[in-house]
């Protein structure tokens, strides 16, 4: 369970960074 709790935030942060990069591309 501990491993899952640590892995989930990492996966979420990866998705967030991808979305932010997409938004920054559309703005420019």
Short mmCIF file of C-alpha atoms in Angstrom, two decimals:
data_model
loop_
_atom_site.label_atom_id
_atom_site.label_comp_id
_atom_site.label_asym_id
_atom_site.label_seq_id
_atom_site.Cartn_x
_atom_site.Cartn_y
_atom_site.Cartn_z
CA UNK A 1 0.00 0.00 0.00
CA UNK A 2 2.80 2.39 0.83
CA UNK A 3 4.35 1.82 -2.59
CA UNK A 4 1.03 2.64 -4.26
CA UNK A 5 0.60 5.85 -2.25
CA UNK A 6 4.08 6.95 -3.35
CA UNK A 7 3.57 5.99 -6.98
CA UNK A 8 0.17 7.65 -7.45
CA UNK A 9 1.30 11.25 -6.77
CA UNK A 10 4.20 10.73 -9.16
CA UNK A 11 1.79 9.62 -11.90
CA UNK A 12 -0.51 12.57 -11.18
CA UNK A 13 2.36 15.05 -11.31
CA UNK A 14 3.39 13.57 -14.68
CA UNK A 15 -0.12 14.12 -16.09
CA UNK A 16 -0.26 17.66 -14.70
CA UNK A 17 3.09 18.53 -16.30
CA UNK A 18 1.87 17.17 -19.64
CA UNK A 19 -1.33 19.25 -19.49
CA UNK A 20 0.63 22.38 -18.54
CA UNK A 21 3.02 21.88 -21.46
CA UNK A 22 0.06 21.50 -23.82
CA UNK A 23 -1.56 24.69 -22.52
CA UNK A 24 1.68 26.66 -22.82
CA UNK A 25 2.02 25.48 -26.43
CA UNK A 26 -1.52 26.58 -27.33
CA UNK A 27 -0.99 29.99 -25.71
CA UNK A 28 2.12 30.63 -27.79
#
